[in-house]
Amino acid sequence: MGENIHEGHRARLKNKFRKHGLDSFTDIEALELLLMYAIPRRNTNELAHALLDRFKSFHRVMEADISELEQVPGIGENAALLIRLTRDMSRRYQQSGCKRGTVIRSSAEAGAFLLPFFEYCREENSMLLCMDAAGRVIDCHHLAKGSPAAVGMAARELADLALRDKAARVILAHNHVSGIALPSRADVEATARVAAMLRMLDIELMDHIVVSEGDFVSMRDSGQRW
C-alpha cells in the first residue's frame, strides 16, 4: 500500500508539471521532482527538505559543488550529478541565446547580453565582448578567473582576442561574488589601463559591466571615463 501511495505521488507531481509547468511548484516540489529521476525508489520529499535545510535556499542548492551535495545523507553520486547537470544545462541554454550579430546599443542591452555568462559563478570571472563599428557582436570570450586586476595581467591575451576578431569596440565584464555590483578602486584603475592599451590599437573600450547575483552596474553610466 505504501509503495502505491508513493508511486501515486510521483505521478501527481509529473502531471502537475505537464499541465502547469515549474512556476506552479514550490522549491521543495521542484527539487523533489528532479530527484525522482536519479532516485527511483525513495521518498524524495525528505531529501528535498534535507537539501534546503543544508543550503538554506534553492539557489544555493543549485550552485553547490558535487562534493558538497554528496555530503547530504541520501544524496548519492547520481543525484548530485543530476543537480549539477541541470544547473549547467540551464546556463548553456541561456548562453546559447546570446547570438553573434546582436546589436548592442546601450549598457542595459550589454548587461542583459552578458548576465547569462555569470550564472551560478562562485568565483570572479572576466569576459570580453567584441563588436564591430556598428555595435554588432562578433564574439564573447572568457578572459580569466579573478578580478579586473587579473584581466590587466592578461592584457596580451585580451589584445590578441580583440585583434583576431577585428573588433572596433569592446566591452569588459566581470562579476563580484560579494553580492554588491559596484566597481572598486582596483576595477577603475585596471579599466583605465586596459582602455589605454586598446586605444593604441585603435579599439574603443565602450564600457565595463560589473555583475553580481543577477544584477549589473555599468561603469560608464556611473560616470567613469578613461
N, CA and C of each residue as an Amber inpcrd file, in Angstrom:
protein
   678
   0.8290000  -1.2030000   0.0000000   0.0000000   0.0000000   0.0000000
   0.8640000   1.2550000   0.0000000   1.9250000   1.2490000   0.8730000
   2.7970000   2.4180000   0.9440000   3.4530000   2.7090000  -0.3840000
   3.8920000   1.6620000  -1.0990000   4.5400000   1.8470000  -2.3920000
   3.5690000   2.4380000  -3.3980000   2.2870000   2.0040000  -3.3580000
   1.2830000   2.5490000  -4.2730000   1.0470000   4.0380000  -4.0240000
   1.0070000   4.4270000  -2.7360000   0.8260000   5.8450000  -2.4020000
   2.0090000   6.6550000  -2.9190000   3.2200000   6.0870000  -2.7350000
   4.4270000   6.7710000  -3.1830000   4.4180000   6.9610000  -4.6950000
   4.0630000   5.8860000  -5.4260000   4.0160000   5.9750000  -6.8890000
   2.9400000   6.9580000  -7.3400000   1.8210000   6.9800000  -6.6020000
   0.7640000   7.9230000  -6.9460000   1.2100000   9.3610000  -6.7590000
   2.0050000   9.6270000  -5.7430000   2.5220000  10.9810000  -5.5050000
   3.4590000  11.3950000  -6.6220000   4.3230000  10.4930000  -7.0610000
   5.2180000  10.7870000  -8.1790000   4.4150000  11.1190000  -9.4410000
   3.3880000  10.3390000  -9.7000000   2.5650000  10.5580000 -10.8800000
   1.8540000  11.9140000 -10.7980000   1.3950000  12.2810000  -9.6120000
   0.7100000  13.5730000  -9.4530000   1.6610000  14.7450000  -9.7050000
   2.8930000  14.6330000  -9.2220000   3.8650000  15.7070000  -9.4560000
   4.1930000  15.8410000 -10.9470000   4.3950000  14.7160000 -11.6010000
   4.6930000  14.7500000 -13.0310000   3.5330000  15.3580000 -13.8150000
   2.3270000  14.9840000 -13.4600000   1.1450000  15.5100000 -14.1490000
   0.9830000  17.0070000 -13.8990000   1.2980000  17.4330000 -12.6840000
   1.2290000  18.8610000 -12.3550000   2.2080000  19.6570000 -13.2210000
   3.3960000  19.1000000 -13.3940000   4.3850000  19.7760000 -14.2320000
   3.9390000  19.8260000 -15.6910000   3.4030000  18.7240000 -16.1930000
   2.9300000  18.6840000 -17.5790000   1.8460000  19.7320000 -17.8250000
   0.9630000  19.9040000 -16.8670000  -0.1840000  20.8010000 -17.0530000
   0.1440000  22.2650000 -16.7700000   0.9700000  22.5140000 -15.7510000
   1.1320000  23.8870000 -15.2690000   2.5670000  24.4060000 -15.2850000
   3.5440000  23.5320000 -15.5390000   4.9220000  23.9790000 -15.5700000
   5.5130000  24.1890000 -14.1900000   6.7910000  24.5440000 -14.1530000
   7.5060000  24.6370000 -12.8900000   7.0990000  25.8510000 -12.0590000
   6.5170000  26.8630000 -12.6880000   6.1100000  28.0510000 -11.9360000
   5.0530000  27.7360000 -10.8780000   4.3450000  26.6300000 -11.0540000
   3.3020000  26.2540000 -10.0960000   3.8670000  25.4580000  -8.9170000
   5.1830000  25.1900000  -8.9110000   5.8170000  24.3530000  -7.9020000
   6.4590000  25.1950000  -6.8060000   6.4440000  24.6740000  -5.5920000
   7.2850000  25.2270000  -4.5410000   8.7220000  24.7510000  -4.7680000
   9.6760000  25.3320000  -4.0560000  11.0640000  24.8850000  -4.1830000
  11.2020000  23.4220000  -3.7770000  10.4950000  23.0290000  -2.7430000
  10.5390000  21.6290000  -2.2960000  10.0510000  20.7100000  -3.4050000
   8.9130000  21.0400000  -3.9990000   8.3460000  20.1950000  -5.0540000
   9.2690000  20.1210000  -6.2630000   9.8970000  21.2510000  -6.6210000
  10.8020000  21.2630000  -7.7760000  11.9880000  20.3270000  -7.5460000
  12.5910000  20.4130000  -6.3670000  13.7130000  19.5260000  -6.0500000
  13.2530000  18.0720000  -5.9600000  12.0860000  17.8830000  -5.4040000
  11.5230000  16.5380000  -5.2700000  11.3580000  15.8890000  -6.6420000
  10.7810000  16.6190000  -7.5730000  10.5850000  16.0900000  -8.9250000
  11.9160000  15.7840000  -9.5960000  12.8710000  16.6870000  -9.4680000
  14.1860000  16.4720000 -10.0790000  14.8550000  15.2190000  -9.5300000
  14.8010000  15.0510000  -8.2200000  15.4610000  13.9110000  -7.5830000
  14.8260000  12.5750000  -7.9580000  13.5660000  12.6170000  -8.3580000
  12.8900000  11.3780000  -8.7710000  13.6270000  10.6760000  -9.9050000
  14.2870000  11.4610000 -10.7600000  14.9270000  10.8850000 -11.9430000
  16.3100000  10.3140000 -11.6360000  16.8040000  10.5540000 -10.4180000
  18.0610000   9.9520000 -10.0030000  17.8520000   8.9090000  -8.9140000
  16.7350000   9.0220000  -8.1880000  16.4550000   8.1220000  -7.0610000
  15.0590000   7.5360000  -7.2650000  14.9410000   6.3950000  -7.9390000
  13.6290000   5.8890000  -8.3530000  12.7800000   5.2590000  -7.2510000
  13.3660000   4.8280000  -6.1500000  12.5910000   4.0480000  -5.1630000
  12.7670000   4.6040000  -3.7480000  12.6080000   5.9190000  -3.6190000
  12.6920000   6.5180000  -2.2930000  11.8400000   7.7740000  -2.2740000
  11.3500000   8.1140000  -1.1060000  10.5760000   9.3370000  -0.9370000
  11.5190000  10.5300000  -1.0690000  11.4810000  11.2040000  -2.1980000
  12.4260000  12.3010000  -2.4360000  12.0080000  13.6000000  -1.7510000
  10.8020000  13.6380000  -1.1820000  10.3760000  14.8110000  -0.4360000
  11.3000000  15.0420000   0.7650000  11.6540000  13.9700000   1.4440000
  12.5550000  14.0770000   2.5890000  13.9180000  14.6080000   2.1650000
  14.4000000  14.1420000   1.0280000  15.7040000  14.5800000   0.5440000
  15.6740000  16.0440000   0.0930000  14.5600000  16.4570000  -0.5050000
  14.4200000  17.8580000  -0.9040000  14.4780000  18.7710000   0.3140000
  13.7950000  18.3690000   1.3870000  13.8450000  19.1380000   2.6350000
  15.2720000  19.1660000   3.1980000  15.9580000  18.0280000   3.1260000
  17.3260000  17.9610000   3.6520000  18.2580000  18.9010000   2.8890000
  18.0770000  18.9900000   1.5700000  18.9080000  19.8830000   0.7640000
  18.6740000  21.3530000   1.1370000  17.4090000  21.7260000   1.2770000
  17.1040000  23.1170000   1.6200000  17.5240000  23.4380000   3.0520000
  17.4260000  22.4680000   3.9290000  17.8890000  22.6840000   5.3030000
  19.3980000  22.9160000   5.3200000  20.1190000  22.1840000   4.4820000
  21.5790000  22.2880000   4.4580000  22.0480000  23.5810000   3.7860000
  21.4540000  23.9210000   2.6360000  21.9670000  25.0390000   1.8390000
  21.1520000  26.3270000   1.9670000  19.9850000  26.2490000   2.6390000
  19.1850000  27.4130000   3.0230000  18.3610000  28.0410000   1.9070000
  18.6530000  27.7600000   0.6390000  17.8450000  28.3130000  -0.4490000
  17.9700000  27.4250000  -1.6840000  16.9800000  27.5240000  -2.5700000
  17.0070000  26.7650000  -3.8240000  18.2350000  27.1410000  -4.6450000
  18.5240000  28.4520000  -4.7000000  19.6660000  28.9330000  -5.4860000
  20.9680000  28.2980000  -5.0020000  21.1370000  28.2330000  -3.6790000
  22.3790000  27.6760000  -3.1440000  22.4630000  26.1740000  -3.3410000
  21.3260000  25.5070000  -3.3720000  21.3420000  24.0800000  -3.7160000
  21.8780000  23.9070000  -5.1320000  21.3640000  24.7060000  -6.0530000
  21.7360000  24.5460000  -7.4590000  23.1710000  24.9670000  -7.7470000
  23.7290000  25.8450000  -6.9370000  25.1010000  26.2730000  -7.1840000
  26.1250000  25.4960000  -6.3640000  25.6770000  24.5680000  -5.5400000
  26.5920000  23.7820000  -4.7110000  27.4580000  22.8590000  -5.5730000
  28.6680000  22.6160000  -5.1090000  29.5520000  21.6750000  -5.7830000
  29.0610000  20.2410000  -5.5690000  29.4750000  19.3600000  -6.4650000
  29.0630000  17.9560000  -6.3730000  29.4690000  17.3670000  -5.0280000
  30.6860000  17.6520000  -4.5880000  31.1550000  17.0950000  -3.3170000
  30.3270000  17.6020000  -2.1390000  29.8660000  18.8510000  -2.2030000
  29.0240000  19.4040000  -1.1430000  27.6590000  18.7240000  -1.1290000
  27.1020000  18.4930000  -2.3000000  25.8010000  17.8320000  -2.3970000
  25.8700000  16.4060000  -1.8510000  26.9610000  15.7180000  -2.1330000
  27.1010000  14.3240000  -1.7010000  27.2420000  14.1900000  -0.1870000
  27.4940000  15.2960000   0.5000000  27.5880000  15.2570000   1.9580000
  26.2140000  15.1870000   2.6240000  25.1540000  15.4660000   1.8520000
  23.7960000  15.3690000   2.3930000  23.3830000  13.8950000   2.3960000
  23.0380000  13.3220000   3.5550000  22.6490000  11.9060000   3.6100000
  21.5240000  11.5810000   2.6270000  21.7500000  10.5490000   1.8230000
  20.7540000  10.1400000   0.8450000  21.0090000  10.6850000  -0.5430000
  21.8640000  11.7010000  -0.6530000  22.2040000  12.2630000  -1.9690000
  23.4870000  11.5970000  -2.4430000  23.3350000  10.6380000  -3.3190000
  24.4890000   9.9240000  -3.8550000  25.0460000  10.6170000  -5.0910000
  25.9500000   9.9180000  -5.7560000  26.6230000  10.4880000  -6.9280000
  25.6340000  10.8360000  -8.0350000  24.6750000   9.9400000  -8.3090000
  23.7380000  10.1890000  -9.4030000  22.9060000  11.4440000  -9.1680000
  22.4010000  11.6070000  -7.9520000  21.5760000  12.7790000  -7.6410000
  22.4070000  14.0520000  -7.6940000  23.6260000  14.0000000  -7.1380000
  24.4930000  15.1820000  -7.1490000  24.8500000  15.5810000  -8.5800000
  25.1560000  14.5870000  -9.4160000  25.4910000  14.8750000 -10.8160000
  24.2950000  15.4480000 -11.5620000  23.1020000  14.9390000 -11.2770000
  21.9050000  15.4360000 -11.9530000  21.6410000  16.8980000 -11.5970000
  21.7970000  17.2470000 -10.3210000  21.5890000  18.6370000  -9.9140000
  22.5990000  19.5440000 -10.6100000  23.8600000  19.1410000 -10.6250000
  24.9010000  19.9380000 -11.2800000  24.6510000  20.0230000 -12.7820000
  24.2450000  18.9130000 -13.3910000  23.9600000  18.9140000 -14.8220000
  22.8070000  19.8390000 -15.1520000  21.7550000  19.8250000 -14.3320000
  20.6060000  20.7010000 -14.5500000  21.0190000  22.1590000 -14.5120000
  21.8680000  22.5000000 -13.5350000  22.3640000  23.8680000 -13.4220000
  23.1670000  24.2710000 -14.6540000  24.0980000  23.4160000 -15.0740000
  24.9750000  23.7550000 -16.1820000  24.2300000  23.7590000 -17.5180000
  23.2190000  22.8840000 -17.6540000  22.4070000  22.8910000 -18.8700000
  21.6020000  24.1860000 -18.9620000  21.0910000  24.6460000 -17.8270000
  20.3580000  25.9110000 -17.7990000  21.2570000  27.0640000 -18.2300000
  22.4790000  27.0640000 -17.7130000  23.4340000  28.1200000 -18.0710000
  23.7670000  28.0720000 -19.5600000  23.9810000  26.8710000 -20.0950000
  24.3030000  26.7600000 -21.5210000  23.1220000  27.1930000 -22.3750000
  21.9080000  26.8470000 -21.9340000  20.7100000  27.2610000 -22.6720000
  20.6420000  28.7820000 -22.7610000  20.8680000  29.4670000 -21.6340000
  20.8050000  30.9170000 -21.6360000  21.9120000  31.5240000 -22.4990000
  23.1100000  30.9630000 -22.4200000  24.2090000  31.4930000 -23.2210000
  23.9700000  31.2780000 -24.7070000  23.2890000  30.1820000 -25.0600000
  23.0480000  29.8960000 -26.4720000  22.1240000  30.9230000 -27.1140000
  21.3640000  31.6480000 -26.2740000  20.5010000  32.7060000 -26.7920000
  21.2450000  33.9990000 -27.0620000  22.5090000  34.0670000 -26.6260000
  23.3330000  35.2610000 -26.8620000  23.9990000  35.1170000 -28.2260000
  23.3390000  35.6040000 -29.2420000  23.7520000  35.3170000 -30.6140000
  24.7400000  36.3400000 -31.1580000  25.6430000  35.8350000 -31.9650000
  26.5180000  36.7190000 -32.7190000  25.6700000  37.5350000 -33.6870000
  26.0460000  38.7710000 -33.8810000  25.2740000  39.6520000 -34.7510000
  24.2800000  40.5120000 -34.0000000  24.0480000  40.1880000 -32.7120000
  23.1800000  41.0230000 -31.8850000  23.7640000  42.4230000 -31.7910000
  22.9370000  43.4310000 -31.9520000  23.4020000  44.8160000 -31.8760000
  23.2720000  45.3130000 -30.4390000  24.3620000  45.8190000 -29.8900000
  24.3880000  46.3640000 -28.5390000  24.3670000  47.8860000 -28.6410000
  23.2570000  48.4920000 -28.1900000  23.1030000  49.9420000 -28.3090000
  23.2420000  50.6700000 -26.9720000  23.1860000  49.9560000 -25.8710000
  23.1640000  50.6120000 -24.5690000  23.7750000  49.7050000 -23.5150000
  24.0310000  50.2910000 -22.3450000  24.5530000  49.4850000 -21.2430000
  23.5270000  48.4540000 -20.7870000  22.2510000  48.8000000 -20.8780000
  21.2020000  47.8470000 -20.4970000  21.2340000  46.6160000 -21.4020000
  21.4020000  46.8340000 -22.6900000  21.4790000  45.7170000 -23.6270000
  22.7600000  44.9130000 -23.4150000  23.8610000  45.6090000 -23.1200000
  25.1250000  44.9140000 -22.8570000  25.0090000  44.0480000 -21.6120000
  24.4140000  44.6010000 -20.5500000  24.2520000  43.8460000 -19.3230000
  23.3650000  42.6300000 -19.5070000  22.2600000  42.8050000 -20.2200000
  21.3360000  41.6910000 -20.4650000  22.0160000  40.5920000 -21.2740000
  22.8600000  40.9810000 -22.2210000  23.5730000  40.0130000 -23.0480000
  24.5860000  39.2230000 -22.2210000  25.2610000  39.9070000 -21.3040000
  26.3740000  39.3040000 -20.5740000  25.9590000  38.5320000 -19.3160000
  24.8150000  38.8670000 -18.7310000  24.4120000  38.2310000 -17.4730000
  24.4490000  36.6990000 -17.5100000  23.9520000  36.0410000 -18.5750000
  23.9540000  34.5720000 -18.5670000  25.3390000  33.9550000 -18.4330000
  26.3830000  34.6860000 -18.8360000  27.7340000  34.1250000 -18.7510000
  28.2410000  34.0560000 -17.3110000  27.5280000  34.7070000 -16.3990000
  27.9450000  34.7000000 -14.9970000  26.9690000  33.9210000 -14.1000000
  26.0250000  33.2250000 -14.7190000  25.0500000  32.4540000 -13.9560000
  25.7510000  31.3840000 -13.1300000  25.4710000  31.3600000 -11.8430000
  25.9970000  30.3690000 -10.9000000  27.5160000  30.4420000 -10.7060000
  28.1540000  31.5490000 -11.0700000  29.5970000  31.6740000 -10.8410000
  29.8660000  31.8830000  -9.3560000  30.6930000  31.0470000  -8.7780000
  31.0200000  31.1490000  -7.3590000  32.3810000  31.8120000  -7.1340000
  33.0700000  32.1590000  -8.2030000  34.3160000  32.8870000  -8.1200000
  34.3310000  33.9370000  -9.2210000  35.1860000  34.9320000  -9.0760000
  35.1830000  36.0240000 -10.0390000  35.7060000  35.5540000 -11.3910000
  35.0110000  35.9700000 -12.4510000  35.3960000  35.6820000 -13.8180000
  35.2900000  36.9480000 -14.6410000  36.0390000  37.0080000 -15.7180000
  36.0310000  38.1800000 -16.5880000  35.7520000  37.7630000 -18.0230000
  34.9900000  38.5960000 -18.7300000  34.6020000  38.3350000 -20.1120000
  34.9660000  39.5250000 -20.9840000  35.1830000  39.2460000 -22.2590000
  35.4420000  40.2940000 -23.2520000  34.4390000  40.1460000 -24.3830000
  33.6160000  41.1790000 -24.5830000  32.6220000  41.1960000 -25.6540000
  33.1760000  42.0310000 -26.8070000  33.3910000  41.4020000 -27.9480000
  33.9600000  42.0780000 -29.1170000  32.8560000  42.4250000 -30.1090000
  32.9020000  43.6710000 -30.6410000  31.8760000  44.1550000 -31.5570000
  32.5270000  44.8750000 -32.7370000  31.7550000  44.9960000 -33.8170000
  32.2440000  45.7780000 -34.9500000  31.8720000  47.2440000 -34.7500000
  32.1460000  48.0740000 -35.7510000  31.9190000  49.5170000 -35.6220000
  30.4430000  49.8610000 -35.4630000  29.5490000  48.9790000 -35.9240000
  28.1100000  49.2170000 -35.8090000  27.5360000  48.6760000 -34.5010000
  28.3880000  48.1110000 -33.6420000  27.9170000  47.5690000 -32.3660000
  27.3930000  46.1580000 -32.4450000  27.6300000  45.4700000 -33.5730000
  27.1870000  44.0800000 -33.7080000  28.1880000  43.1490000 -33.0270000
  27.6640000  42.1920000 -32.2790000  28.5160000  41.2520000 -31.5530000
  29.2520000  40.3400000 -32.5260000  30.5750000  40.2900000 -32.3640000
  31.4010000  39.3730000 -33.1430000  31.6010000  38.0780000 -32.3570000
  31.9590000  38.2190000 -31.0780000  32.1490000  37.0520000 -30.2270000
  32.2530000  37.5120000 -28.7770000  32.0970000  36.5580000 -27.8620000
  32.2340000  36.8350000 -26.4350000  33.2080000  35.8130000 -25.8650000
  34.2670000  36.2860000 -25.2220000  35.3460000  35.4140000 -24.7800000
  35.4830000  35.4160000 -23.2610000  35.7520000  34.2380000 -22.7090000
  36.1340000  34.1570000 -21.2990000  37.6060000  34.5480000 -21.2000000
  37.8870000  35.5480000 -20.3630000  39.2550000  36.0430000 -20.2490000
  40.0500000  35.3370000 -19.1660000  39.5400000  35.4170000 -17.9500000
  40.3220000  34.8990000 -16.8370000  39.4510000  34.7520000 -15.6090000
  39.8880000  33.9160000 -14.7000000  39.2850000  33.8880000 -13.3810000
  39.9730000  34.9490000 -12.5400000  39.1780000  35.6970000 -11.8030000
  39.7430000  36.7520000 -10.9860000  39.1610000  38.0990000 -11.3460000
  39.5510000  39.1080000 -10.6320000  39.0450000  40.4630000 -10.7860000
  39.6400000  41.1330000 -12.0140000  39.2220000  42.3820000 -12.3420000
  39.8300000  43.1000000 -13.4590000  41.3320000  43.2480000 -13.3160000
  41.8470000  43.2210000 -12.0790000  43.2960000  43.2520000 -11.9010000
  43.9200000  42.0450000 -12.6030000  43.2260000  40.8980000 -12.5450000
  43.7050000  39.6980000 -13.2400000  43.6080000  39.8910000 -14.7410000
  42.5610000  40.5980000 -15.1900000  42.4310000  40.8870000 -16.6140000
  43.5960000  41.7500000 -17.0710000  43.9550000  42.7210000 -16.2420000
  45.0890000  43.5700000 -16.5780000  46.3590000  42.7650000 -16.7590000
  46.5090000  41.7150000 -15.9550000  47.6820000  40.8530000 -16.0760000
  47.6300000  40.0630000 -17.3810000  46.4110000  39.8560000 -17.9200000
  46.2420000  39.0990000 -19.1630000  46.0310000  40.0480000 -20.3410000
  46.6920000  41.2100000 -20.2880000  46.4730000  42.2350000 -21.3020000
  46.8020000  41.7380000 -22.7080000  47.8690000  40.9550000 -22.8330000
  48.2560000  40.4670000 -24.1620000  47.1780000  39.5660000 -24.7370000
  46.6150000  38.6870000 -23.9070000  45.5390000  37.8070000 -24.3760000
  44.3320000  38.6230000 -24.7990000  43.9890000  39.6330000 -24.0050000
  42.8560000  40.4980000 -24.3240000  43.0610000  41.1740000 -25.6750000
  44.2530000  41.7440000 -25.8660000  44.5590000  42.4230000 -27.1270000
  44.5310000  41.4450000 -28.2970000  45.0770000  40.2580000 -28.0900000
  45.1020000  39.2550000 -29.1670000  43.6920000  38.8700000 -29.5950000
  42.7870000  38.7080000 -28.6290000  41.4100000  38.3390000 -28.9420000
  40.7100000  39.4450000 -29.7170000  40.8830000  40.6880000 -29.2690000
  40.2320000  41.8120000 -29.9450000  40.7590000  41.9730000 -31.3720000
  42.0580000  41.8140000 -31.5480000  42.6490000  41.9400000 -32.8870000
  42.2340000  40.7770000 -33.7820000  42.1830000  39.5820000 -33.2220000
  41.7700000  38.4100000 -34.0020000  40.3520000  38.5660000 -34.5240000
  39.4740000  39.1490000 -33.6840000  38.0890000  39.3540000 -34.0820000
  37.9070000  40.5940000 -34.9520000  38.9780000  41.3540000 -35.1400000
  38.9210000  42.6300000 -35.8800000  37.8650000  43.5480000 -35.2630000
  37.8850000  43.5880000 -33.9350000  36.8950000  44.3820000 -33.2020000
  37.2050000  45.8670000 -33.2920000  36.1580000  46.6700000 -33.4480000
  36.2920000  48.1270000 -33.3860000  35.9620000  48.6280000 -31.9910000
  35.1130000  47.8770000 -31.2840000  34.6820000  48.2310000 -29.9410000
  34.6650000  46.9690000 -29.0780000  34.9020000  47.1410000 -27.8070000
  34.8010000  46.0140000 -26.8820000  34.1440000  46.4790000 -25.5880000
  33.5840000  45.5190000 -24.8780000  33.0450000  45.7600000 -23.5420000
  33.6340000  44.7000000 -22.6130000  34.1730000  45.1430000 -21.4980000
  34.6470000  44.2290000 -20.4610000  33.5120000  43.9300000 -19.4900000
  33.5740000  42.7860000 -18.8630000  32.6080000  42.4520000 -17.8050000
  33.2780000  41.5220000 -16.8180000  32.9480000  41.6870000 -15.5540000
  33.3950000  40.7400000 -14.5450000  32.3630000  40.7280000 -13.4300000
  32.4190000  39.7120000 -12.6040000  31.4310000  39.5740000 -11.5280000
  32.0750000  39.7470000 -10.1620000  31.2640000  40.2170000  -9.2200000
  31.6510000  40.2840000  -7.8140000  30.8930000  39.1970000  -7.0610000
  31.6020000  38.3710000  -6.3330000  30.9390000  37.3200000  -5.5670000
  30.4630000  37.8370000  -4.2120000  30.7660000  39.0850000  -3.9090000
  30.3610000  39.6820000  -2.6310000  28.8730000  39.9880000  -2.5690000
  28.2130000  40.0130000  -3.7440000  26.7980000  40.3550000  -3.7840000
  26.5550000  41.8260000  -4.0520000  27.6210000  42.6100000  -4.2230000
  27.4920000  44.0460000  -4.4760000  28.1030000  44.3690000  -5.8360000
  27.2790000  44.8340000  -6.7540000  27.7330000  45.1040000  -8.1230000
  28.2140000  46.5440000  -8.2670000  29.1570000  46.9330000  -7.4320000
  29.7110000  48.2820000  -7.5070000  31.1950000  48.1990000  -7.8170000
  31.6930000  48.9930000  -8.7590000  33.1170000  48.9380000  -9.1110000
  33.9990000  49.4050000  -7.9590000  35.0690000  48.6810000  -7.7220000
  36.0370000  49.0450000  -6.6960000  37.1100000  49.9560000  -7.2900000
  37.9870000  50.4720000  -6.4410000  39.0930000  51.2830000  -6.9320000
  39.9800000  50.4650000  -7.8710000  40.2060000  49.2000000  -7.5060000
  41.0040000  48.3230000  -8.3660000  40.3400000  48.1340000  -9.7280000
  39.0040000  48.0190000  -9.7370000  38.2720000  47.8990000 -11.0020000
  38.5250000  49.1200000 -11.8870000  38.4110000  50.3080000 -11.2880000
  38.5720000  51.5670000 -12.0350000  39.9820000  51.6860000 -12.5910000
  40.9720000  51.3810000 -11.7640000  42.3640000  51.5170000 -12.1930000
  42.7080000  50.5210000 -13.2980000  42.2580000  49.2780000 -13.1470000
  42.5350000  48.2640000 -14.1620000  41.8460000  48.6050000 -15.4810000
  40.6300000  49.1470000 -15.3920000  39.8900000  49.5190000 -16.6040000
  40.6080000  50.6190000 -17.3620000  41.1370000  51.5970000 -16.6430000
  41.8660000  52.6940000 -17.2850000  43.1030000  52.1730000 -18.0100000
  43.7920000  51.2180000 -17.4040000  44.9850000  50.6520000 -18.0540000
  44.6130000  49.8940000 -19.3180000  43.5310000  49.1050000 -19.2510000
  43.0990000  48.3460000 -20.4270000  42.6530000  49.2970000 -21.5370000
  41.9110000  50.3450000 -21.1780000  41.4320000  51.3140000 -22.1740000
  42.5980000  51.9860000 -22.8790000  43.6360000  52.3530000 -22.1360000
  44.8050000  52.9960000 -22.7340000  45.5050000  52.0570000 -23.7050000
  45.6240000  50.7890000 -23.3330000  46.2490000  49.8170000 -24.2180000
  45.4400000  49.6510000 -25.5030000  44.1160000  49.5770000 -25.3610000
  43.2650000  49.3780000 -26.5330000  43.2900000  50.5880000 -27.4630000
  43.3990000  51.7910000 -26.8930000  43.4630000  52.9920000 -27.7480000
  44.6580000  52.9330000 -28.6870000  45.7460000  52.3860000 -28.2250000
  46.9390000  52.2720000 -29.0810000  46.6980000  51.3200000 -30.2430000
  45.7000000  50.4540000 -30.0910000  45.3430000  49.5140000 -31.1600000
  44.1550000  50.0160000 -31.9720000  43.7080000  51.2390000 -31.6780000
  42.5540000  51.8390000 -32.3500000  41.2710000  51.0520000 -32.0860000
  41.1580000  50.5610000 -30.8500000  39.9660000  49.8330000 -30.4120000
  39.3740000  50.5900000 -29.2310000  38.0720000  50.8140000 -29.2570000
  37.4120000  51.5930000 -28.2120000  36.8540000  50.6790000 -27.1220000
  37.1770000  50.9990000 -25.8670000  36.5460000  50.3180000 -24.7500000
  35.2540000  51.0520000 -24.4370000  34.1240000  50.4350000 -24.7870000
  32.8290000  51.0880000 -24.6480000  32.3460000  51.1480000 -23.2050000
  32.6040000  50.0880000 -22.4480000  32.0630000  50.0360000 -21.0890000
  32.7340000  48.9080000 -20.3340000  32.5190000  48.9040000 -19.0390000
  32.9200000  47.7960000 -18.1830000  31.7220000  47.5100000 -17.2830000
  31.1770000  46.3070000 -17.4300000  29.9750000  45.9010000 -16.7000000
  30.3860000  45.0640000 -15.4870000  29.8940000  45.4680000 -14.3160000
  30.1550000  44.7150000 -13.0860000  28.8710000  43.9730000 -12.7140000
  28.9680000  42.6540000 -12.5680000  27.8090000  41.7830000 -12.3500000
  27.8500000  41.1970000 -10.9520000  26.6760000  41.0750000 -10.3380000
  26.5810000  40.3540000  -9.0600000  25.1470000  39.8990000  -8.8210000
  24.9770000  38.5990000  -8.6290000  23.6960000  37.9900000  -8.2690000
  22.5400000  38.4580000  -9.1580000  22.7360000  38.3590000 -10.4610000
  21.6710000  38.6750000 -11.4020000  21.4720000  40.1530000 -11.6590000
  22.3040000  41.0010000 -11.0820000  22.2180000  42.4450000 -11.2900000
  23.5430000  42.9220000 -11.8900000  23.5380000  44.1290000 -12.4430000
  24.7830000  44.6510000 -13.0020000  24.8150000  46.1700000 -12.9170000
  26.0330000  46.7080000 -12.9530000  26.2530000  48.1510000 -12.9560000
  27.1990000  48.4830000 -14.1040000  26.8520000  49.5040000 -14.8710000
  27.7110000  49.9970000 -15.9450000  28.6570000  51.0410000 -15.3730000
  29.9600000  50.8470000 -15.5600000  30.9270000  51.8300000 -15.0800000
  30.8080000  53.1440000 -15.8390000  30.4980000  53.0670000 -17.1260000
  30.3390000  54.2920000 -17.9090000  29.1050000  55.0700000 -17.4360000
  27.9910000  54.3800000 -17.2010000  26.7920000  55.0440000 -16.7140000
  26.9950000  55.6060000 -15.3130000  27.9510000  55.0410000 -14.5840000
  28.2510000  55.5200000 -13.2350000  29.1790000  56.7370000 -13.2450000
  29.5460000  57.1770000 -14.4330000  30.3610000  58.3850000 -14.5420000
  31.8400000  58.1570000 -14.7570000  32.2670000  56.9080000 -14.8760000
  33.6840000  56.6190000 -15.1070000  34.0570000  56.9190000 -16.5450000
  35.1920000  57.5500000 -16.7260000  35.7230000  57.8420000 -18.0610000
  37.1830000  57.4110000 -18.1100000  37.6140000  56.9840000 -19.2740000
  39.0070000  56.5100000 -19.4080000  39.5660000  56.9170000 -20.7720000
